[in-house]
Amino acid sequence: MDRSWMKLSRVSNAYRNGVQTFLNFAFQNASQENMILFPCKKCGNINWHIRKVVYEHLIVDGFIRGYKKWIFHGECTSSGTSSTINPTYPDTDYH
């Protein structure tokens, strides 16, 4: 999958379309209770939230530097096994 859009200006249509592609992939492969981890620079794949909020963070803050293999969002590792995580998280951790 082409990820060259991740290096583009966050105000460009190509970047915004790429974020939508990422979100489609992540919510199809790694969502829990209709939420995914935030892969933005600010949140660092620690917090969970709904699609709209994750989208806003990715537009404002951008992705974590070097997050080309979406291992926390359902992309398989090089060994071919799924790296989808299944953590337990308390309700109090939500924003």
CSV table of N, CA, C and O in Angstrom, one decimal:
chain,number,residue,atom,x,y,z
A,1,MET,N,0.8,-1.2,0.0
A,1,MET,CA,0.0,0.0,0.0
A,1,MET,C,0.9,1.2,0.0
A,1,MET,O,1.8,1.4,0.8
A,2,ASP,N,0.6,2.2,-0.9
A,2,ASP,CA,1.4,3.4,-1.0
A,2,ASP,C,1.1,4.3,0.2
A,2,ASP,O,0.0,4.6,0.5
A,3,ARG,N,2.2,4.7,0.9
A,3,ARG,CA,2.0,5.6,2.0
A,3,ARG,C,2.8,6.9,1.8
A,3,ARG,O,3.0,7.6,2.8
A,4,SER,N,3.0,7.3,0.6
A,4,SER,CA,3.8,8.5,0.3
A,4,SER,C,2.9,9.7,0.8
A,4,SER,O,3.5,10.8,1.1
A,5,TRP,N,1.6,9.6,0.9
A,5,TRP,CA,0.8,10.7,1.3
A,5,TRP,C,1.1,11.1,2.8
A,5,TRP,O,0.9,12.3,3.1
A,6,MET,N,1.7,10.2,3.5
A,6,MET,CA,2.0,10.5,4.9
A,6,MET,C,3.1,11.6,5.1
A,6,MET,O,3.1,12.3,6.1
A,7,LYS,N,3.8,11.9,4.0
A,7,LYS,CA,4.9,12.9,4.0
A,7,LYS,C,4.4,14.3,3.5
A,7,LYS,O,5.1,15.2,3.5
A,8,LEU,N,3.1,14.3,3.0
A,8,LEU,CA,2.6,15.5,2.4
A,8,LEU,C,2.1,16.5,3.5
A,8,LEU,O,1.9,16.1,4.7
A,9,SER,N,1.8,17.7,3.0
A,9,SER,CA,1.2,18.7,3.9
A,9,SER,C,-0.1,18.2,4.4
A,9,SER,O,-0.9,17.6,3.7
A,10,ARG,N,-0.3,18.4,5.7
A,10,ARG,CA,-1.6,17.9,6.4
A,10,ARG,C,-2.8,18.7,5.9
A,10,ARG,O,-3.9,18.3,6.2
A,11,VAL,N,-2.6,19.8,5.1
A,11,VAL,CA,-3.8,20.5,4.6
A,11,VAL,C,-4.1,20.0,3.2
A,11,VAL,O,-5.1,20.5,2.6
A,12,SER,N,-3.3,19.2,2.6
A,12,SER,CA,-3.5,18.7,1.2
A,12,SER,C,-4.6,17.7,1.2
A,12,SER,O,-4.9,16.9,2.1
A,13,ASN,N,-5.3,17.7,0.0
A,13,ASN,CA,-6.4,16.7,-0.2
A,13,ASN,C,-5.8,15.3,-0.2
A,13,ASN,O,-6.5,14.4,0.4
A,14,ALA,N,-4.6,15.1,-0.7
A,14,ALA,CA,-4.0,13.8,-0.8
A,14,ALA,C,-3.8,13.2,0.6
A,14,ALA,O,-4.0,12.1,0.9
A,15,TYR,N,-3.3,14.1,1.5
A,15,TYR,CA,-3.1,13.7,2.9
A,15,TYR,C,-4.4,13.3,3.6
A,15,TYR,O,-4.5,12.3,4.2
A,16,ARG,N,-5.4,14.2,3.4
A,16,ARG,CA,-6.7,13.9,4.1
A,16,ARG,C,-7.3,12.6,3.6
A,16,ARG,O,-7.9,11.9,4.3
A,17,ASN,N,-7.2,12.4,2.2
A,17,ASN,CA,-7.7,11.1,1.7
A,17,ASN,C,-6.9,9.9,2.2
A,17,ASN,O,-7.5,8.9,2.5
A,18,GLY,N,-5.6,10.1,2.4
A,18,GLY,CA,-4.8,9.0,3.0
A,18,GLY,C,-5.2,8.7,4.4
A,18,GLY,O,-5.2,7.6,4.8
A,19,VAL,N,-5.5,9.8,5.2
A,19,VAL,CA,-6.0,9.6,6.5
A,19,VAL,C,-7.3,8.8,6.5
A,19,VAL,O,-7.4,7.8,7.3
A,20,GLN,N,-8.1,9.1,5.6
A,20,GLN,CA,-9.4,8.3,5.5
A,20,GLN,C,-9.1,6.8,5.2
A,20,GLN,O,-9.8,5.9,5.8
A,21,THR,N,-8.1,6.6,4.3
A,21,THR,CA,-7.8,5.2,3.9
A,21,THR,C,-7.2,4.5,5.2
A,21,THR,O,-7.6,3.4,5.4
A,22,PHE,N,-6.3,5.2,5.9
A,22,PHE,CA,-5.8,4.6,7.2
A,22,PHE,C,-7.0,4.3,8.1
A,22,PHE,O,-7.0,3.2,8.7
A,23,LEU,N,-7.9,5.2,8.3
A,23,LEU,CA,-9.0,5.0,9.3
A,23,LEU,C,-9.8,3.9,8.8
A,23,LEU,O,-10.3,3.0,9.7
A,24,ASN,N,-10.1,3.7,7.6
A,24,ASN,CA,-10.9,2.6,7.1
A,24,ASN,C,-10.2,1.3,7.4
A,24,ASN,O,-10.9,0.4,7.9
A,25,PHE,N,-8.9,1.2,7.2
A,25,PHE,CA,-8.1,0.0,7.5
A,25,PHE,C,-8.1,-0.2,9.0
A,25,PHE,O,-8.4,-1.4,9.4
A,26,ALA,N,-7.8,0.8,9.8
A,26,ALA,CA,-7.7,0.6,11.2
A,26,ALA,C,-9.0,0.2,11.8
A,26,ALA,O,-9.0,-0.7,12.7
A,27,PHE,N,-10.1,0.8,11.4
A,27,PHE,CA,-11.4,0.4,12.0
A,27,PHE,C,-11.9,-0.9,11.6
A,27,PHE,O,-12.6,-1.6,12.3
A,28,GLN,N,-11.5,-1.3,10.4
A,28,GLN,CA,-11.9,-2.7,9.9
A,28,GLN,C,-11.0,-3.7,10.6
A,28,GLN,O,-11.5,-4.8,10.9
A,29,ASN,N,-9.8,-3.4,11.0
A,29,ASN,CA,-8.9,-4.5,11.5
A,29,ASN,C,-8.5,-4.4,13.0
A,29,ASN,O,-8.0,-5.4,13.5
A,30,ALA,N,-8.7,-3.3,13.6
A,30,ALA,CA,-8.2,-3.2,15.0
A,30,ALA,C,-9.1,-2.4,15.9
A,30,ALA,O,-8.6,-2.0,17.0
A,31,SER,N,-10.3,-2.1,15.6
A,31,SER,CA,-11.2,-1.3,16.5
A,31,SER,C,-11.7,-2.2,17.6
A,31,SER,O,-11.9,-3.4,17.4
A,32,GLN,N,-11.9,-1.6,18.7
A,32,GLN,CA,-12.6,-2.2,19.8
A,32,GLN,C,-13.6,-1.2,20.4
A,32,GLN,O,-13.2,0.0,20.7
A,33,GLU,N,-14.8,-1.6,20.5
A,33,GLU,CA,-15.9,-0.8,20.9
A,33,GLU,C,-16.0,0.5,20.1
A,33,GLU,O,-16.1,1.6,20.6
A,34,ASN,N,-15.7,0.4,18.8
A,34,ASN,CA,-15.8,1.5,17.8
A,34,ASN,C,-14.7,2.5,18.1
A,34,ASN,O,-14.9,3.7,17.8
A,35,MET,N,-13.6,2.1,18.6
A,35,MET,CA,-12.4,3.0,18.9
A,35,MET,C,-11.2,2.4,18.4
A,35,MET,O,-11.1,1.1,18.4
A,36,ILE,N,-10.2,3.2,18.1
A,36,ILE,CA,-8.8,2.7,17.8
A,36,ILE,C,-7.8,3.6,18.6
A,36,ILE,O,-8.2,4.6,19.2
A,37,LEU,N,-6.6,3.1,18.7
A,37,LEU,CA,-5.5,3.9,19.3
A,37,LEU,C,-5.2,5.1,18.5
A,37,LEU,O,-5.3,5.1,17.2
A,38,PHE,N,-4.8,6.2,19.1
A,38,PHE,CA,-4.4,7.4,18.4
A,38,PHE,C,-3.0,7.2,17.9
A,38,PHE,O,-2.1,7.1,18.7
A,39,PRO,N,-2.7,7.2,16.6
A,39,PRO,CA,-1.3,7.1,16.1
A,39,PRO,C,-0.7,8.5,15.8
A,39,PRO,O,0.2,8.6,15.1
A,40,CYS,N,-1.2,9.6,16.5
A,40,CYS,CA,-0.7,10.9,16.2
A,40,CYS,C,0.5,11.2,17.1
A,40,CYS,O,0.8,10.5,18.1
A,41,LYS,N,1.2,12.2,16.7
A,41,LYS,CA,2.5,12.6,17.5
A,41,LYS,C,2.1,12.9,18.9
A,41,LYS,O,2.9,12.6,19.8
A,42,LYS,N,1.0,13.5,19.2
A,42,LYS,CA,0.6,13.9,20.5
A,42,LYS,C,0.3,12.7,21.4
A,42,LYS,O,0.6,12.7,22.6
A,43,CYS,N,-0.4,11.7,20.9
A,43,CYS,CA,-0.9,10.6,21.7
A,43,CYS,C,-0.1,9.4,21.7
A,43,CYS,O,-0.2,8.5,22.6
A,44,GLY,N,0.7,9.1,20.6
A,44,GLY,CA,1.6,8.0,20.6
A,44,GLY,C,1.1,6.6,20.7
A,44,GLY,O,1.7,5.8,21.4
A,45,ASN,N,-0.1,6.3,20.2
A,45,ASN,CA,-0.7,5.0,20.2
A,45,ASN,C,-0.9,4.6,21.7
A,45,ASN,O,-0.8,3.4,22.0
A,46,ILE,N,-1.3,5.5,22.5
A,46,ILE,CA,-1.6,5.1,23.9
A,46,ILE,C,-3.1,5.2,24.2
A,46,ILE,O,-3.6,4.4,24.9
A,47,ASN,N,-3.7,6.3,23.8
A,47,ASN,CA,-5.2,6.5,24.1
A,47,ASN,C,-6.1,6.0,23.0
A,47,ASN,O,-5.7,5.9,21.8
A,48,TRP,N,-7.3,5.6,23.3
A,48,TRP,CA,-8.3,5.1,22.4
A,48,TRP,C,-9.3,6.2,22.2
A,48,TRP,O,-9.7,6.9,23.1
A,49,HIS,N,-9.9,6.3,20.9
A,49,HIS,CA,-11.0,7.2,20.7
A,49,HIS,C,-11.7,6.8,19.4
A,49,HIS,O,-11.3,5.9,18.7
A,50,ILE,N,-12.8,7.5,19.2
A,50,ILE,CA,-13.7,7.3,18.0
A,50,ILE,C,-13.0,7.9,16.8
A,50,ILE,O,-12.1,8.7,16.8
A,51,ARG,N,-13.5,7.5,15.6
A,51,ARG,CA,-13.0,7.9,14.3
A,51,ARG,C,-12.8,9.4,14.1
A,51,ARG,O,-11.8,9.9,13.7
A,52,LYS,N,-13.9,10.2,14.4
A,52,LYS,CA,-13.8,11.6,14.2
A,52,LYS,C,-12.7,12.3,15.0
A,52,LYS,O,-12.0,13.1,14.5
A,53,VAL,N,-12.5,11.9,16.2
A,53,VAL,CA,-11.5,12.5,17.1
A,53,VAL,C,-10.1,12.1,16.6
A,53,VAL,O,-9.2,12.9,16.5
A,54,VAL,N,-9.9,10.8,16.2
A,54,VAL,CA,-8.6,10.3,15.6
A,54,VAL,C,-8.3,11.1,14.4
A,54,VAL,O,-7.2,11.6,14.2
A,55,TYR,N,-9.3,11.3,13.5
A,55,TYR,CA,-9.1,12.0,12.3
A,55,TYR,C,-8.6,13.5,12.6
A,55,TYR,O,-7.6,13.9,12.0
A,56,GLU,N,-9.3,14.1,13.5
A,56,GLU,CA,-8.9,15.5,13.8
A,56,GLU,C,-7.5,15.6,14.3
A,56,GLU,O,-6.7,16.4,14.0
A,57,HIS,N,-7.1,14.6,15.2
A,57,HIS,CA,-5.7,14.6,15.7
A,57,HIS,C,-4.7,14.4,14.6
A,57,HIS,O,-3.6,15.0,14.6
A,58,LEU,N,-5.0,13.5,13.6
A,58,LEU,CA,-4.1,13.2,12.5
A,58,LEU,C,-3.9,14.4,11.6
A,58,LEU,O,-2.9,14.6,11.0
A,59,ILE,N,-5.0,15.2,11.5
A,59,ILE,CA,-4.9,16.4,10.6
A,59,ILE,C,-4.1,17.5,11.4
A,59,ILE,O,-3.2,18.1,10.8
A,60,VAL,N,-4.4,17.7,12.7
A,60,VAL,CA,-3.7,18.8,13.4
A,60,VAL,C,-2.3,18.4,13.8
A,60,VAL,O,-1.4,19.2,13.6
A,61,ASP,N,-2.1,17.2,14.3
A,61,ASP,CA,-0.8,16.8,14.8
A,61,ASP,C,0.1,15.9,13.9
A,61,ASP,O,1.3,15.9,14.1
A,62,GLY,N,-0.5,15.2,13.0
A,62,GLY,CA,0.2,14.3,12.1
A,62,GLY,C,0.5,13.0,12.8
A,62,GLY,O,0.3,12.8,14.0
A,63,PHE,N,1.0,12.0,12.0
A,63,PHE,CA,1.3,10.7,12.5
A,63,PHE,C,2.6,10.7,13.3
A,63,PHE,O,3.5,11.6,13.1
A,64,ILE,N,2.8,9.7,14.2
A,64,ILE,CA,4.0,9.5,14.9
A,64,ILE,C,5.1,9.3,13.8
A,64,ILE,O,4.9,8.6,12.8
A,65,ARG,N,6.2,9.9,14.0
A,65,ARG,CA,7.3,9.8,13.0
A,65,ARG,C,7.7,8.3,12.8
A,65,ARG,O,7.9,7.6,13.8
A,66,GLY,N,7.8,7.9,11.6
A,66,GLY,CA,8.2,6.5,11.3
A,66,GLY,C,7.1,5.4,11.4
A,66,GLY,O,7.4,4.3,11.2
A,67,TYR,N,5.9,5.8,11.7
A,67,TYR,CA,4.8,4.8,11.8
A,67,TYR,C,4.3,4.4,10.4
A,67,TYR,O,3.3,4.8,10.0
A,68,LYS,N,5.2,3.7,9.7
A,68,LYS,CA,4.9,3.2,8.3
A,68,LYS,C,4.2,1.9,8.3
A,68,LYS,O,3.5,1.5,7.4
A,69,LYS,N,4.5,1.0,9.3
A,69,LYS,CA,3.9,-0.3,9.4
A,69,LYS,C,2.9,-0.2,10.5
A,69,LYS,O,3.2,0.1,11.7
A,70,TRP,N,1.6,-0.3,10.2
A,70,TRP,CA,0.5,0.0,11.1
A,70,TRP,C,0.3,-1.2,12.0
A,70,TRP,O,-0.8,-1.7,12.1
A,71,ILE,N,1.3,-1.5,12.8
A,71,ILE,CA,1.2,-2.7,13.7
A,71,ILE,C,0.2,-2.6,14.8
A,71,ILE,O,-0.3,-3.6,15.2
A,72,PHE,N,-0.2,-1.4,15.2
A,72,PHE,CA,-1.2,-1.3,16.3
A,72,PHE,C,-2.6,-1.1,15.7
A,72,PHE,O,-3.5,-0.9,16.4
A,73,HIS,N,-2.7,-1.2,14.3
A,73,HIS,CA,-3.9,-1.0,13.7
A,73,HIS,C,-4.3,-2.1,12.7
A,73,HIS,O,-5.0,-1.9,11.8
A,74,GLY,N,-3.7,-3.3,13.0
A,74,GLY,CA,-4.2,-4.5,12.3
A,74,GLY,C,-3.3,-5.0,11.2
A,74,GLY,O,-3.6,-6.0,10.5
A,75,GLU,N,-2.2,-4.3,10.9
A,75,GLU,CA,-1.3,-4.7,9.8
A,75,GLU,C,-0.4,-5.9,10.3
A,75,GLU,O,0.1,-5.8,11.5
A,76,CYS,N,-0.3,-6.9,9.5
A,76,CYS,CA,0.5,-8.0,9.9
A,76,CYS,C,2.0,-7.7,10.0
A,76,CYS,O,2.5,-6.8,9.3
A,77,THR,N,2.7,-8.4,10.9
A,77,THR,CA,4.1,-8.3,11.0
A,77,THR,C,4.8,-9.0,9.9
A,77,THR,O,4.1,-9.8,9.2
A,78,SER,N,6.1,-8.9,9.7
A,78,SER,CA,6.8,-9.6,8.7
A,78,SER,C,6.7,-11.1,8.8
A,78,SER,O,6.9,-11.8,7.8
A,79,SER,N,6.5,-11.6,10.0
A,79,SER,CA,6.4,-13.1,10.2
A,79,SER,C,5.0,-13.6,9.7
A,79,SER,O,4.8,-14.8,9.7
A,80,GLY,N,4.1,-12.7,9.3
A,80,GLY,CA,2.8,-13.1,8.8
A,80,GLY,C,1.8,-13.3,9.8
A,80,GLY,O,0.6,-13.6,9.5
A,81,THR,N,2.1,-13.1,11.1
A,81,THR,CA,1.1,-13.2,12.1
A,81,THR,C,0.5,-11.8,12.3
A,81,THR,O,1.1,-10.8,12.2
A,82,SER,N,-0.7,-11.8,12.7
A,82,SER,CA,-1.4,-10.5,13.0
A,82,SER,C,-0.9,-9.9,14.2
A,82,SER,O,-0.6,-10.6,15.2
A,83,SER,N,-0.7,-8.6,14.2
A,83,SER,CA,-0.2,-7.9,15.4
A,83,SER,C,-1.3,-7.1,16.0
A,83,SER,O,-1.1,-6.2,16.8
A,84,THR,N,-2.6,-7.4,15.7
A,84,THR,CA,-3.7,-6.7,16.3
A,84,THR,C,-3.6,-6.9,17.8
A,84,THR,O,-3.4,-8.0,18.3
A,85,ILE,N,-3.7,-5.8,18.6
A,85,ILE,CA,-3.6,-5.9,20.0
A,85,ILE,C,-5.0,-6.0,20.6
A,85,ILE,O,-5.9,-5.6,20.0
A,86,ASN,N,-5.0,-6.5,21.8
A,86,ASN,CA,-6.3,-6.7,22.5
A,86,ASN,C,-6.1,-6.4,23.9
A,86,ASN,O,-6.3,-7.2,24.8
A,87,PRO,N,-5.8,-5.1,24.2
A,87,PRO,CA,-5.6,-4.8,25.6
A,87,PRO,C,-6.9,-4.6,26.4
A,87,PRO,O,-7.9,-4.4,25.8
A,88,THR,N,-6.8,-4.6,27.7
A,88,THR,CA,-7.9,-4.2,28.5
A,88,THR,C,-7.7,-2.8,28.9
A,88,THR,O,-6.6,-2.4,29.3
A,89,TYR,N,-8.7,-2.0,28.8
A,89,TYR,CA,-8.5,-0.6,29.2
A,89,TYR,C,-9.7,-0.1,30.0
A,89,TYR,O,-10.8,-0.4,29.7
A,90,PRO,N,-9.4,0.6,31.1
A,90,PRO,CA,-10.5,1.1,31.9
A,90,PRO,C,-11.3,2.3,31.3
A,90,PRO,O,-10.7,3.0,30.5
A,91,ASP,N,-12.5,2.4,31.6
A,91,ASP,CA,-13.3,3.5,31.1
A,91,ASP,C,-12.7,4.9,31.4
A,91,ASP,O,-12.9,5.8,30.7
A,92,THR,N,-12.0,5.0,32.5
A,92,THR,CA,-11.5,6.3,32.9
A,92,THR,C,-10.3,6.8,32.0
A,92,THR,O,-10.0,7.9,32.1
A,93,ASP,N,-9.8,5.9,31.1
A,93,ASP,CA,-8.7,6.3,30.2
A,93,ASP,C,-9.2,7.0,29.0
A,93,ASP,O,-8.4,7.6,28.2
A,94,TYR,N,-10.5,7.0,28.7
A,94,TYR,CA,-11.0,7.7,27.6
A,94,TYR,C,-11.0,9.2,27.7
A,94,TYR,O,-11.1,9.7,28.8
A,95,HIS,N,-10.9,9.9,26.6
A,95,HIS,CA,-10.9,11.4,26.7
A,95,HIS,C,-12.3,11.9,26.6
A,95,HIS,O,-13.1,11.4,25.8
